[in-house]
CSV table of C-alpha atoms in Angstrom, one decimal:
chain,number,residue,atom,x,y,z
A,1,MET,CA,0.1,0.0,-0.1
A,2,PHE,CA,1.6,3.1,-1.2
A,3,GLY,CA,5.1,1.7,-1.3
A,4,LEU,CA,5.3,1.5,2.5
A,5,PHE,CA,6.1,-2.3,2.5
A,6,LYS,CA,7.9,-2.4,-0.8
A,7,LYS,CA,11.3,-4.2,-0.7
A,8,LYS,CA,14.2,-1.8,-0.7
A,9,GLN,CA,16.7,-2.3,-3.6
A,10,PRO,CA,20.1,-3.4,-2.4
A,11,PRO,CA,22.8,-0.6,-3.0
A,12,SER,CA,24.5,-1.2,-6.5
A,13,ALA,CA,27.8,-3.0,-6.1
A,14,PRO,CA,30.9,-1.1,-7.3
A,15,PRO,CA,32.2,-2.0,-10.7
A,16,PRO,CA,34.5,-5.0,-10.4
A,17,GLU,CA,38.3,-3.8,-10.5
A,18,ARG,CA,40.3,-4.9,-13.5
A,19,PHE,CA,43.0,-7.3,-13.3
A,20,PRO,CA,45.8,-6.7,-14.0
A,21,PRO,CA,45.4,-2.9,-13.1
A,22,VAL,CA,45.7,-0.5,-16.1
A,23,PRO,CA,45.9,3.1,-16.4
A,24,ALA,CA,42.7,5.3,-17.2
A,25,TRP,CA,44.8,7.4,-19.9
A,26,GLN,CA,44.7,5.7,-23.4
A,27,PRO,CA,46.5,8.4,-25.2
A,28,LYS,CA,45.2,9.3,-28.7
A,29,ILE,CA,48.7,10.5,-29.6
A,30,VAL,CA,50.1,8.5,-32.3
A,31,GLN,CA,53.6,7.7,-32.5
A,32,PRO,CA,54.8,6.9,-36.0
A,33,ILE,CA,55.7,3.1,-36.0
A,34,ASP,CA,58.4,3.6,-38.8
A,35,LEU,CA,60.4,6.2,-36.5
A,36,ILE,CA,60.1,3.7,-33.4
A,37,ILE,CA,61.5,1.0,-35.7
A,38,ASP,CA,64.3,3.1,-36.9
A,39,ARG,CA,65.3,4.3,-33.4
A,40,VAL,CA,65.1,0.6,-31.9
A,41,ALA,CA,67.3,-0.6,-35.1
A,42,HIS,CA,69.6,2.4,-34.5
A,43,TYR,CA,69.8,1.8,-30.8
A,44,SER,CA,70.7,-1.9,-31.0
A,45,ASN,CA,73.1,-1.2,-34.1
A,46,GLY,CA,70.9,-3.2,-36.3
A,47,THR,CA,71.9,-6.5,-34.6
A,48,LYS,CA,68.5,-7.5,-33.0
A,49,ASP,CA,65.3,-9.1,-34.4
A,50,PHE,CA,62.2,-7.6,-32.9
A,51,ALA,CA,58.6,-7.5,-33.0
A,52,VAL,CA,56.6,-4.4,-32.9
A,53,PHE,CA,52.9,-4.1,-31.6
A,54,ARG,CA,50.2,-1.9,-32.8
A,55,TYR,CA,50.8,0.9,-30.4
A,56,GLY,CA,54.7,0.8,-30.7
A,57,THR,CA,55.7,-1.7,-27.9
A,58,VAL,CA,58.6,-3.7,-29.0
A,59,ALA,CA,59.8,-7.3,-27.9
A,60,VAL,CA,63.4,-8.3,-28.7
A,61,LEU,CA,63.5,-11.6,-30.2
A,62,PRO,CA,66.1,-14.4,-30.0
A,63,TYR,CA,67.9,-15.0,-33.5
A,64,GLY,CA,66.6,-17.4,-35.9
A,65,LEU,CA,62.9,-17.7,-35.0
A,66,THR,CA,60.4,-18.0,-38.0
A,67,ASP,CA,57.9,-15.1,-38.3
A,68,SER,CA,55.3,-17.5,-36.4
A,69,GLN,CA,57.7,-18.2,-33.6
A,70,ALA,CA,58.7,-14.6,-33.5
A,71,ASN,CA,55.0,-13.7,-33.2
A,72,GLU,CA,54.6,-16.3,-30.6
A,73,HIS,CA,57.6,-15.1,-28.5
A,74,ALA,CA,56.6,-11.5,-28.7
A,75,LEU,CA,53.0,-12.3,-27.3
A,76,LYS,CA,54.4,-14.5,-24.5
A,77,ALA,CA,57.0,-11.8,-23.5
A,78,LEU,CA,54.3,-8.9,-23.5
A,79,HIS,CA,52.0,-11.2,-21.5
A,80,GLY,CA,54.6,-11.8,-18.9
A,81,VAL,CA,55.4,-8.1,-18.4
A,82,PHE,CA,51.7,-7.2,-18.2
A,83,HIS,CA,50.7,-10.1,-15.7
A,84,ALA,CA,53.8,-9.2,-13.5
A,85,HIS,CA,54.3,-5.8,-11.9
A,86,PRO,CA,55.4,-3.9,-15.0
A,87,ASP,CA,58.7,-2.4,-13.5
A,88,MET,CA,60.0,0.0,-16.0
A,89,ASN,CA,63.6,1.6,-16.5
A,90,PRO,CA,63.2,4.7,-18.5
A,91,VAL,CA,66.5,5.8,-20.1
A,92,ALA,CA,67.3,9.2,-21.7
A,93,MET,CA,69.1,8.7,-25.0
A,94,LYS,CA,71.5,11.0,-26.4
A,95,ASP,CA,69.0,11.9,-29.3
A,96,GLY,CA,66.6,13.1,-26.7
A,97,ASN,CA,64.0,10.2,-26.9
A,98,ILE,CA,63.6,7.8,-23.9
A,99,VAL,CA,63.4,4.1,-24.1
A,100,ILE,CA,61.5,2.4,-21.5
A,101,HIS,CA,62.8,-1.1,-20.7
A,102,TYR,CA,60.6,-3.8,-19.1
A,103,ASN,CA,61.5,-7.4,-18.2
A,104,ASN,CA,61.4,-10.1,-20.9
A,105,ASN,CA,63.1,-7.8,-23.3
A,106,VAL,CA,60.1,-5.6,-24.0
A,107,ALA,CA,60.5,-1.8,-24.4
A,108,ASN,CA,58.7,1.3,-25.7
A,109,VAL,CA,60.5,4.4,-27.2
A,110,VAL,CA,59.2,7.7,-26.4
A,111,LEU,CA,59.9,9.9,-29.4
A,112,SER,CA,61.0,13.6,-28.3
A,113,GLN,CA,59.4,15.3,-31.4
A,114,VAL,CA,56.0,13.6,-30.4
A,115,VAL,CA,56.4,14.9,-26.7
A,116,GLU,CA,57.2,18.4,-27.9
A,117,ALA,CA,54.2,18.5,-30.2
A,118,ASN,CA,52.0,16.9,-27.2
A,119,TRP,CA,53.5,18.4,-24.0
A,120,SER,CA,50.5,20.1,-22.7
A,121,GLU,CA,48.4,16.9,-22.7
A,122,ILE,CA,51.3,14.6,-21.3
A,123,ASP,CA,51.7,17.1,-18.5
A,124,SER,CA,48.1,17.5,-17.7
A,125,LYS,CA,47.4,13.7,-18.0
A,126,HIS,CA,50.4,11.8,-16.5
A,127,GLN,CA,48.6,11.0,-13.3
A,128,GLU,CA,45.9,9.2,-15.2
A,129,ALA,CA,48.8,7.1,-16.6
A,130,LEU,CA,49.3,5.4,-13.2
A,131,ALA,CA,47.6,1.9,-12.9
A,132,THR,CA,44.8,1.6,-10.6
A,133,HIS,CA,45.9,2.1,-7.0
A,134,GLU,CA,49.5,2.3,-8.1
A,135,VAL,CA,52.1,4.1,-6.2
A,136,LEU,CA,55.4,4.9,-7.6
A,137,ILE,CA,58.1,6.4,-5.3
A,138,THR,CA,60.5,8.9,-7.0
A,139,PRO,CA,63.1,11.3,-5.6
A,140,LEU,CA,60.2,14.0,-5.3
A,141,GLY,CA,58.1,11.8,-3.5
A,142,GLN,CA,55.0,9.3,-3.9
A,143,ASN,CA,53.5,9.9,-7.4
A,144,THR,CA,55.4,12.9,-7.9
A,145,PHE,CA,57.2,13.1,-11.3
A,146,ASP,CA,59.6,15.4,-13.0
A,147,ASP,CA,59.4,15.9,-16.9
A,148,HIS,CA,61.2,12.7,-17.5
A,149,GLY,CA,59.0,10.7,-15.3
A,150,LYS,CA,56.0,12.1,-17.2
A,151,LYS,CA,57.3,11.1,-20.6
A,152,ALA,CA,58.0,7.7,-19.3
A,153,LEU,CA,54.4,7.3,-17.8
A,154,PHE,CA,53.2,8.5,-21.3
A,155,GLY,CA,55.1,5.9,-23.0
A,156,ARG,CA,54.3,3.1,-20.7
A,157,CYS,CA,50.5,3.7,-21.7
A,158,TYR,CA,51.4,2.2,-24.9
A,159,MET,CA,52.7,-1.1,-23.3
A,160,PHE,CA,49.4,-1.3,-21.4
A,161,MET,CA,47.4,-0.5,-24.5
A,162,ASP,CA,49.3,-3.1,-26.5
A,163,ALA,CA,49.0,-5.8,-23.8
A,164,GLN,CA,45.4,-5.4,-23.4
A,165,SER,CA,44.9,-6.3,-27.2
A,166,PRO,CA,48.2,-7.5,-28.3
A,167,GLU,CA,48.8,-7.5,-32.0
A,168,VAL,CA,52.3,-7.8,-33.7
A,169,VAL,CA,52.2,-5.7,-36.6
A,170,ARG,CA,55.7,-6.0,-37.9
A,171,ILE,CA,58.7,-8.1,-37.4
A,172,GLU,CA,62.0,-6.5,-38.0
A,173,ARG,CA,65.0,-8.6,-38.7
A,174,ARG,CA,68.6,-7.6,-37.7
A,175,VAL,CA,70.9,-5.8,-40.4
A,176,ALA,CA,74.2,-7.1,-39.3
């Protein structure tokens, strides 16, 4: 009668947390794959085979794999990074780019020209590049980043994007 004895609806449950955790930010900024390939080949002196994923993440491959084996190896390597804590080691290169190294010979390149053209977005969104509940300790404090750290977080977003829907788009063979 007039809703007095109507059963109350239970409060809605919060959405389930994603595992593994991922950043909220998925940059729409495109880094040219050909430039990433050029830089990885340059940094490795043309001596490495590597697979390139859709968003530019690379997996260095053992020598002598067929394309099929290379694809499988790259997928397993990226899966291994994504399903462990993705520790990153960002290294500033002499040409102004940053190479972000992960375990399993997986890496991302952050192109300086892309950063320069998109700095305001990277600077304003870098906190959204942290994975859910992630706390990174830097010399500046918890989740406080200098420009190098902001660029590294930006580049790491591409690893997360590639890991969530992995697709090898190129296999590059060593030159030397």
